[in-house]
Amino acid sequence: MIAALLLLALQDGSAAQACPYDRVVPLEITATDPVLEGHGPSKRIQYASEFSGTLHVWTKVEGDLDTFLRVENASGTFLAEDDDSGGKPTPCVKLEVEPGKLLVIVVAASKPGGTRTVELHLLAAPETVVTLAAASKALEDLKSIQDRRQAGSLDEARARITEAIQVLHGLPGAERSLRMDAAE
């Protein structure tokens, strides 16, 4: 939930806590760019991950250009893609990454002939030893809370939930961690 809200805030241009691994790459898709088979002109961008966690990738376009997004590994093997085909406001993919993982991100016009300025957004959701341990503990705590609730110890369960949430919200990096988000 936290990561989804953060992603929406960044798409809307709202102020959010910056992460050193986030990137915005301006691209100009022109008629002379290589055509991606089944689509239109495209740009290829190389990306080397500097963190462990989840990388969110999406495009932002001013105007009516419909974009297509594809991600491959360094050897060209398909990893993910999204073609909004006019149905959603923007194509978006998310991938698990590790430091040094090399990706090739392809941004293309969904249909032949499309050209325009595009922003490629790369949002990092890093995981650390602290966030992974806290998320694991939170899942264990959840089982204990459920056991207390089933045993009829509702006050005890409520107190434990409150304590667990306070611990999770106070941890550095929790606001971007998808594992922490799942534990909440």
Tab-separated table of N, CA, C and O in Angstrom, residues 7-106:
chain	number	residue	atom	x	y	z
A	7	LEU	N	4.275	5.531	-5.554
A	7	LEU	CA	4.332	5.490	-7.009
A	7	LEU	C	3.339	6.476	-7.610
A	7	LEU	O	3.683	7.241	-8.513
A	8	LEU	N	2.124	6.504	-7.086
A	8	LEU	CA	1.121	7.450	-7.588
A	8	LEU	C	1.543	8.893	-7.338
A	8	LEU	O	1.380	9.752	-8.197
A	9	ALA	N	2.100	9.166	-6.172
A	9	ALA	CA	2.533	10.531	-5.858
A	9	ALA	C	3.612	10.987	-6.829
A	9	ALA	O	3.592	12.116	-7.311
A	10	LEU	N	4.543	10.107	-7.146
A	10	LEU	CA	5.616	10.488	-8.071
A	10	LEU	C	5.079	10.674	-9.483
A	10	LEU	O	5.531	11.541	-10.215
A	11	GLN	N	4.097	9.875	-9.896
A	11	GLN	CA	3.513	10.035	-11.219
A	11	GLN	C	2.790	11.363	-11.322
A	11	GLN	O	2.788	12.002	-12.355
A	12	ASP	N	2.168	11.796	-10.257
A	12	ASP	CA	1.421	13.049	-10.261
A	12	ASP	C	2.319	14.258	-10.068
A	12	ASP	O	1.851	15.381	-10.085
A	13	GLY	N	3.610	14.045	-9.825
A	13	GLY	CA	4.536	15.147	-9.644
A	13	GLY	C	4.543	15.693	-8.224
A	13	GLY	O	5.163	16.706	-7.950
A	14	SER	N	3.848	15.049	-7.303
A	14	SER	CA	3.828	15.506	-5.917
A	14	SER	C	5.189	15.294	-5.282
A	14	SER	O	5.946	14.412	-5.664
A	15	ALA	N	5.481	16.077	-4.275
A	15	ALA	CA	6.750	15.926	-3.565
A	15	ALA	C	6.741	14.609	-2.803
A	15	ALA	O	5.766	14.257	-2.161
A	16	ALA	N	7.808	13.869	-2.900
A	16	ALA	CA	7.964	12.615	-2.169
A	16	ALA	C	9.420	12.488	-1.797
A	16	ALA	O	10.282	13.120	-2.395
A	17	GLN	N	9.668	11.649	-0.812
A	17	GLN	CA	11.036	11.461	-0.369
A	17	GLN	C	11.845	10.838	-1.506
A	17	GLN	O	11.500	9.798	-2.031
A	18	ALA	N	12.915	11.496	-1.894
A	18	ALA	CA	13.747	11.030	-2.999
A	18	ALA	C	14.598	9.847	-2.563
A	18	ALA	O	14.977	9.724	-1.410
A	19	CYS	N	14.872	8.990	-3.505
A	19	CYS	CA	15.763	7.855	-3.292
A	19	CYS	C	16.924	8.035	-4.261
A	19	CYS	O	16.707	8.398	-5.427
A	20	PRO	N	18.148	7.811	-3.835
A	20	PRO	CA	19.292	8.045	-4.737
A	20	PRO	C	19.300	7.153	-5.977
A	20	PRO	O	20.025	7.422	-6.924
A	21	TYR	N	18.483	6.109	-5.992
A	21	TYR	CA	18.458	5.199	-7.131
A	21	TYR	C	17.361	5.533	-8.143
A	21	TYR	O	17.271	4.908	-9.184
A	22	ASP	N	16.502	6.498	-7.830
A	22	ASP	CA	15.437	6.890	-8.759
A	22	ASP	C	16.029	7.631	-9.951
A	22	ASP	O	17.009	8.372	-9.807
A	23	ARG	N	15.424	7.448	-11.108
A	23	ARG	CA	15.866	8.136	-12.318
A	23	ARG	C	14.660	8.578	-13.140
A	23	ARG	O	13.648	7.883	-13.180
A	24	VAL	N	14.805	9.700	-13.824
A	24	VAL	CA	13.866	10.127	-14.859
A	24	VAL	C	14.722	10.398	-16.086
A	24	VAL	O	15.639	11.217	-16.040
A	25	VAL	N	14.424	9.676	-17.166
A	25	VAL	CA	15.218	9.775	-18.386
A	25	VAL	C	14.345	10.380	-19.491
A	25	VAL	O	13.384	9.745	-19.931
A	26	PRO	N	14.679	11.605	-19.927
A	26	PRO	CA	13.910	12.194	-21.033
A	26	PRO	C	14.326	11.551	-22.359
A	26	PRO	O	15.512	11.338	-22.613
A	27	LEU	N	13.340	11.228	-23.183
A	27	LEU	CA	13.585	10.595	-24.481
A	27	LEU	C	12.796	11.327	-25.550
A	27	LEU	O	11.685	11.787	-25.300
A	28	GLU	N	13.340	11.371	-26.732
A	28	GLU	CA	12.617	11.920	-27.882
A	28	GLU	C	12.455	10.771	-28.871
A	28	GLU	O	13.440	10.297	-29.449
A	29	ILE	N	11.246	10.284	-29.014
A	29	ILE	CA	10.976	9.227	-29.991
A	29	ILE	C	10.682	9.913	-31.321
A	29	ILE	O	9.750	10.722	-31.416
A	30	THR	N	11.511	9.615	-32.321
A	30	THR	CA	11.380	10.273	-33.633
A	30	THR	C	11.126	9.236	-34.722
A	30	THR	O	11.337	8.032	-34.530
A	31	ALA	N	10.719	9.707	-35.868
A	31	ALA	CA	10.422	8.833	-37.008
A	31	ALA	C	11.655	8.102	-37.510
A	31	ALA	O	11.543	7.058	-38.165
A	32	THR	N	12.859	8.593	-37.197
A	32	THR	CA	14.094	7.953	-37.668
A	32	THR	C	14.622	6.892	-36.699
A	32	THR	O	15.599	6.215	-37.005
A	33	ASP	N	13.990	6.733	-35.541
A	33	ASP	CA	14.418	5.709	-34.573
A	33	ASP	C	14.078	4.316	-35.099
A	33	ASP	O	13.139	4.156	-35.892
A	34	PRO	N	14.831	3.295	-34.651
A	34	PRO	CA	14.525	1.924	-35.082
A	34	PRO	C	13.086	1.546	-34.701
A	34	PRO	O	12.622	1.875	-33.617
A	35	VAL	N	12.404	0.848	-35.599
A	35	VAL	CA	11.032	0.413	-35.345
A	35	VAL	C	11.070	-0.914	-34.596
A	35	VAL	O	11.769	-1.843	-34.997
A	36	LEU	N	10.341	-0.980	-33.488
A	36	LEU	CA	10.201	-2.224	-32.736
A	36	LEU	C	9.115	-3.044	-33.421
A	36	LEU	O	8.004	-2.542	-33.649
A	37	GLU	N	9.434	-4.281	-33.783
A	37	GLU	CA	8.509	-5.122	-34.525
A	37	GLU	C	7.118	-5.145	-33.873
A	37	GLU	O	6.988	-5.358	-32.668
A	38	GLY	N	6.102	-4.872	-34.670
A	38	GLY	CA	4.723	-4.879	-34.193
A	38	GLY	C	4.304	-3.591	-33.510
A	38	GLY	O	3.174	-3.472	-33.035
A	39	HIS	N	5.217	-2.616	-33.453
A	39	HIS	CA	4.933	-1.349	-32.772
A	39	HIS	C	5.411	-0.200	-33.661
A	39	HIS	O	5.230	-0.235	-34.854
A	40	GLY	N	6.012	0.805	-33.048
A	40	GLY	CA	6.496	1.954	-33.804
A	40	GLY	C	7.942	2.246	-33.470
A	40	GLY	O	8.679	1.371	-32.990
A	41	PRO	N	8.377	3.491	-33.694
A	41	PRO	CA	9.755	3.873	-33.385
A	41	PRO	C	10.059	3.643	-31.913
A	41	PRO	O	9.162	3.750	-31.062
A	42	SER	N	11.328	3.341	-31.608
A	42	SER	CA	11.677	2.988	-30.229
A	42	SER	C	13.056	3.503	-29.830
A	42	SER	O	13.892	3.795	-30.679
A	43	LYS	N	13.257	3.582	-28.539
A	43	LYS	CA	14.560	3.887	-27.936
A	43	LYS	C	14.899	2.763	-26.981
A	43	LYS	O	14.021	2.212	-26.304
A	44	ARG	N	16.193	2.434	-26.906
A	44	ARG	CA	16.692	1.410	-25.980
A	44	ARG	C	17.604	2.100	-24.966
A	44	ARG	O	18.502	2.829	-25.355
A	45	ILE	N	17.367	1.834	-23.699
A	45	ILE	CA	18.139	2.449	-22.623
A	45	ILE	C	18.730	1.334	-21.768
A	45	ILE	O	18.025	0.401	-21.369
A	46	GLN	N	20.027	1.421	-21.515
A	46	GLN	CA	20.665	0.439	-20.633
A	46	GLN	C	20.575	0.942	-19.200
A	46	GLN	O	20.725	2.134	-18.932
A	47	TYR	N	20.327	0.002	-18.277
A	47	TYR	CA	20.193	0.335	-16.866
A	47	TYR	C	20.942	-0.711	-16.049
A	47	TYR	O	20.745	-1.910	-16.243
A	48	ALA	N	21.797	-0.259	-15.140
A	48	ALA	CA	22.509	-1.153	-14.222
A	48	ALA	C	21.993	-0.881	-12.812
A	48	ALA	O	22.105	0.235	-12.310
A	49	SER	N	21.424	-1.892	-12.194
A	49	SER	CA	20.861	-1.729	-10.853
A	49	SER	C	21.974	-1.525	-9.828
A	49	SER	O	23.011	-2.174	-9.886
A	50	GLU	N	21.694	-0.623	-8.889
A	50	GLU	CA	22.638	-0.353	-7.806
A	50	GLU	C	22.077	-0.769	-6.452
A	50	GLU	O	22.652	-0.444	-5.416
A	51	PHE	N	20.942	-1.482	-6.446
A	51	PHE	CA	20.299	-1.846	-5.188
A	51	PHE	C	19.608	-3.199	-5.321
A	51	PHE	O	19.384	-3.694	-6.421
A	52	SER	N	19.248	-3.791	-4.170
A	52	SER	CA	18.426	-4.998	-4.123
A	52	SER	C	17.011	-4.584	-3.786
A	52	SER	O	16.802	-3.779	-2.877
A	53	GLY	N	16.050	-5.127	-4.509
A	53	GLY	CA	14.656	-4.804	-4.240
A	53	GLY	C	13.845	-4.837	-5.510
A	53	GLY	O	14.091	-5.645	-6.405
A	54	THR	N	12.888	-3.913	-5.602
A	54	THR	CA	11.987	-3.863	-6.746
A	54	THR	C	12.200	-2.562	-7.513
A	54	THR	O	12.304	-1.495	-6.912
A	55	LEU	N	12.264	-2.676	-8.830
A	55	LEU	CA	12.368	-1.515	-9.695
A	55	LEU	C	11.035	-1.350	-10.418
A	55	LEU	O	10.559	-2.268	-11.077
A	56	HIS	N	10.417	-0.175	-10.261
A	56	HIS	CA	9.184	0.177	-10.969
A	56	HIS	C	9.592	1.012	-12.187
A	56	HIS	O	10.353	1.965	-12.047
A	57	VAL	N	9.069	0.663	-13.340
A	57	VAL	CA	9.413	1.353	-14.584
A	57	VAL	C	8.114	1.761	-15.278
A	57	VAL	O	7.212	0.935	-15.436
A	58	TRP	N	8.009	3.031	-15.673
A	58	TRP	CA	6.845	3.486	-16.421
A	58	TRP	C	7.215	4.667	-17.297
A	58	TRP	O	8.270	5.255	-17.131
A	59	THR	N	6.327	4.991	-18.228
A	59	THR	CA	6.535	6.153	-19.088
A	59	THR	C	5.491	7.217	-18.769
A	59	THR	O	4.385	6.911	-18.326
A	60	LYS	N	5.884	8.455	-19.017
A	60	LYS	CA	4.964	9.584	-18.879
A	60	LYS	C	5.072	10.378	-20.174
A	60	LYS	O	6.173	10.720	-20.608
A	61	VAL	N	3.920	10.649	-20.785
A	61	VAL	CA	3.886	11.334	-22.069
A	61	VAL	C	2.904	12.493	-21.986
A	61	VAL	O	1.793	12.327	-21.494
A	62	GLU	N	3.345	13.646	-22.455
A	62	GLU	CA	2.423	14.775	-22.611
A	62	GLU	C	1.852	14.665	-24.009
A	62	GLU	O	2.580	14.635	-24.982
A	63	GLY	N	0.551	14.574	-24.120
A	63	GLY	CA	-0.064	14.458	-25.435
A	63	GLY	C	-0.693	13.102	-25.638
A	63	GLY	O	-0.936	12.357	-24.693
A	64	ASP	N	-0.888	12.744	-26.901
A	64	ASP	CA	-1.682	11.560	-27.213
A	64	ASP	C	-0.873	10.351	-27.681
A	64	ASP	O	-1.435	9.413	-28.217
A	65	LEU	N	0.423	10.337	-27.493
A	65	LEU	CA	1.220	9.178	-27.906
A	65	LEU	C	0.943	7.996	-26.977
A	65	LEU	O	1.024	8.117	-25.755
A	66	ASP	N	0.608	6.864	-27.550
A	66	ASP	CA	0.389	5.623	-26.817
A	66	ASP	C	1.726	4.883	-26.794
A	66	ASP	O	2.302	4.611	-27.856
A	67	THR	N	2.256	4.574	-25.612
A	67	THR	CA	3.585	3.958	-25.511
A	67	THR	C	3.524	2.486	-25.122
A	67	THR	O	2.549	2.013	-24.546
A	68	PHE	N	4.598	1.813	-25.456
A	68	PHE	CA	4.816	0.400	-25.162
A	68	PHE	C	6.126	0.304	-24.392
A	68	PHE	O	7.082	1.008	-24.711
A	69	LEU	N	6.179	-0.562	-23.388
A	69	LEU	CA	7.360	-0.713	-22.539
A	69	LEU	C	7.766	-2.178	-22.495
A	69	LEU	O	6.921	-3.054	-22.271
A	70	ARG	N	9.038	-2.438	-22.745
A	70	ARG	CA	9.573	-3.802	-22.697
A	70	ARG	C	10.896	-3.764	-21.941
A	70	ARG	O	11.687	-2.838	-22.118
A	71	VAL	N	11.139	-4.789	-21.116
A	71	VAL	CA	12.400	-4.886	-20.378
A	71	VAL	C	13.021	-6.250	-20.676
A	71	VAL	O	12.349	-7.285	-20.623
A	72	GLU	N	14.314	-6.204	-20.998
A	72	GLU	CA	15.082	-7.415	-21.305
A	72	GLU	C	16.313	-7.440	-20.417
A	72	GLU	O	16.722	-6.404	-19.885
A	73	ASN	N	16.927	-8.617	-20.296
A	73	ASN	CA	18.220	-8.654	-19.610
A	73	ASN	C	19.303	-8.260	-20.613
A	73	ASN	O	19.014	-7.988	-21.781
A	74	ALA	N	20.544	-8.227	-20.177
A	74	ALA	CA	21.649	-7.754	-21.025
A	74	ALA	C	21.832	-8.602	-22.292
A	74	ALA	O	22.302	-8.106	-23.304
A	75	SER	N	21.419	-9.866	-22.239
A	75	SER	CA	21.577	-10.727	-23.418
A	75	SER	C	20.333	-10.732	-24.310
A	75	SER	O	20.266	-11.484	-25.270
A	76	GLY	N	19.346	-9.894	-23.994
A	76	GLY	CA	18.171	-9.761	-24.844
A	76	GLY	C	17.003	-10.657	-24.480
A	76	GLY	O	16.000	-10.683	-25.191
A	77	THR	N	17.106	-11.388	-23.377
A	77	THR	CA	16.016	-12.259	-22.948
A	77	THR	C	14.886	-11.425	-22.351
A	77	THR	O	15.122	-10.561	-21.508
A	78	PHE	N	13.665	-11.695	-22.783
A	78	PHE	CA	12.480	-10.983	-22.314
A	78	PHE	C	12.308	-11.157	-20.801
A	78	PHE	O	12.402	-12.260	-20.278
A	79	LEU	N	12.041	-10.063	-20.092
A	79	LEU	CA	11.753	-10.107	-18.662
A	79	LEU	C	10.332	-9.645	-18.352
A	79	LEU	O	9.648	-10.240	-17.533
A	80	ALA	N	9.902	-8.544	-18.976
A	80	ALA	CA	8.563	-8.002	-18.709
A	80	ALA	C	8.199	-7.012	-19.801
A	80	ALA	O	9.072	-6.459	-20.464
A	81	GLU	N	6.885	-6.788	-19.959
A	81	GLU	CA	6.427	-5.757	-20.879
A	81	GLU	C	5.021	-5.336	-20.495
A	81	GLU	O	4.312	-6.050	-19.783
A	82	ASP	N	4.651	-4.155	-20.963
A	82	ASP	CA	3.292	-3.668	-20.779
A	82	ASP	C	2.961	-2.766	-21.960
A	82	ASP	O	3.733	-1.895	-22.325
A	83	ASP	N	1.816	-3.021	-22.554
A	83	ASP	CA	1.317	-2.200	-23.647
A	83	ASP	C	-0.042	-1.701	-23.202
A	83	ASP	O	-1.006	-2.455	-23.193
A	84	ASP	N	-0.100	-0.458	-22.832
A	84	ASP	CA	-1.365	0.057	-22.319
A	84	ASP	C	-2.459	0.071	-23.373
A	84	ASP	O	-3.624	0.091	-23.060
A	85	SER	N	-2.101	0.036	-24.657
A	85	SER	CA	-3.060	-0.014	-25.777
A	85	SER	C	-4.229	0.933	-25.585
A	85	SER	O	-5.359	0.614	-25.906
A	86	GLY	N	-3.971	2.078	-25.013
A	86	GLY	CA	-5.025	3.068	-24.828
A	86	GLY	C	-5.950	2.771	-23.663
A	86	GLY	O	-6.788	3.582	-23.307
A	87	GLY	N	-5.827	1.610	-23.035
A	87	GLY	CA	-6.735	1.236	-21.954
A	87	GLY	C	-6.376	1.836	-20.607
A	87	GLY	O	-7.244	2.146	-19.806
A	88	LYS	N	-5.103	1.992	-20.310
A	88	LYS	CA	-4.625	2.577	-19.064
A	88	LYS	C	-3.867	3.843	-19.420
A	88	LYS	O	-3.431	4.009	-20.542
A	89	PRO	N	-3.652	4.706	-18.440
A	89	PRO	CA	-2.943	5.943	-18.767
A	89	PRO	C	-1.470	5.743	-19.133
A	89	PRO	O	-0.917	6.550	-19.854
A	90	THR	N	-0.844	4.672	-18.663
A	90	THR	CA	0.585	4.511	-18.928
A	90	THR	C	1.008	3.059	-18.740
A	90	THR	O	0.497	2.371	-17.869
A	91	PRO	N	1.967	2.578	-19.562
A	91	PRO	CA	2.491	1.233	-19.323
A	91	PRO	C	3.423	1.245	-18.116
A	91	PRO	O	4.127	2.222	-17.877
A	92	CYS	N	3.401	0.166	-17.358
A	92	CYS	CA	4.210	0.095	-16.133
A	92	CYS	C	4.591	-1.355	-15.873
A	92	CYS	O	3.765	-2.251	-16.022
A	93	VAL	N	5.851	-1.583	-15.511
A	93	VAL	CA	6.300	-2.918	-15.104
A	93	VAL	C	7.090	-2.800	-13.814
A	93	VAL	O	7.598	-1.729	-13.477
A	94	LYS	N	7.170	-3.905	-13.092
A	94	LYS	CA	8.038	-3.948	-11.918
A	94	LYS	C	8.842	-5.234	-11.960
A	94	LYS	O	8.354	-6.270	-12.409
A	95	LEU	N	10.103	-5.111	-11.518
A	95	LEU	CA	11.041	-6.229	-11.587
A	95	LEU	C	11.847	-6.310	-10.307
A	95	LEU	O	12.202	-5.282	-9.726
A	96	GLU	N	12.190	-7.510	-9.914
A	96	GLU	CA	13.121	-7.708	-8.807
A	96	GLU	C	14.527	-7.530	-9.364
A	96	GLU	O	14.848	-8.063	-10.430
A	97	VAL	N	15.350	-6.758	-8.661
A	97	VAL	CA	16.715	-6.494	-9.122
A	97	VAL	C	17.708	-6.696	-7.986
A	97	VAL	O	17.350	-6.689	-6.814
A	98	GLU	N	18.946	-6.875	-8.365
A	98	GLU	CA	20.083	-6.988	-7.449
A	98	GLU	C	21.168	-6.045	-7.952
A	98	GLU	O	21.199	-5.716	-9.137
A	99	PRO	N	22.094	-5.640	-7.097
A	99	PRO	CA	23.177	-4.775	-7.567
A	99	PRO	C	23.935	-5.415	-8.727
A	99	PRO	O	24.221	-6.610	-8.709
A	100	GLY	N	24.181	-4.619	-9.753
A	100	GLY	CA	24.912	-5.094	-10.918
A	100	GLY	C	24.054	-5.731	-12.000
A	100	GLY	O	24.542	-6.006	-13.090
A	101	LYS	N	22.781	-5.955	-11.726
A	101	LYS	CA	21.908	-6.545	-12.745
A	101	LYS	C	21.752	-5.547	-13.884
A	101	LYS	O	21.380	-4.403	-13.673
A	102	LEU	N	22.044	-6.002	-15.092
A	102	LEU	CA	21.961	-5.140	-16.269
A	102	LEU	C	20.646	-5.378	-16.997
A	102	LEU	O	20.270	-6.525	-17.257
A	103	LEU	N	19.956	-4.298	-17.303
A	103	LEU	CA	18.687	-4.357	-18.012
A	103	LEU	C	18.748	-3.485	-19.258
A	103	LEU	O	19.487	-2.501	-19.292
A	104	VAL	N	17.955	-3.842	-20.237
A	104	VAL	CA	17.740	-2.996	-21.407
A	104	VAL	C	16.250	-2.679	-21.412
A	104	VAL	O	15.412	-3.590	-21.442
A	105	ILE	N	15.938	-1.396	-21.355
A	105	ILE	CA	14.556	-0.946	-21.326
A	105	ILE	C	14.232	-0.355	-22.694
A	105	ILE	O	14.945	0.530	-23.175
A	106	VAL	N	13.188	-0.879	-23.309
A	106	VAL	CA	12.770	-0.421	-24.631
A	106	VAL	C	11.470	0.366	-24.467
A	106	VAL	O	10.495	-0.146	-23.917
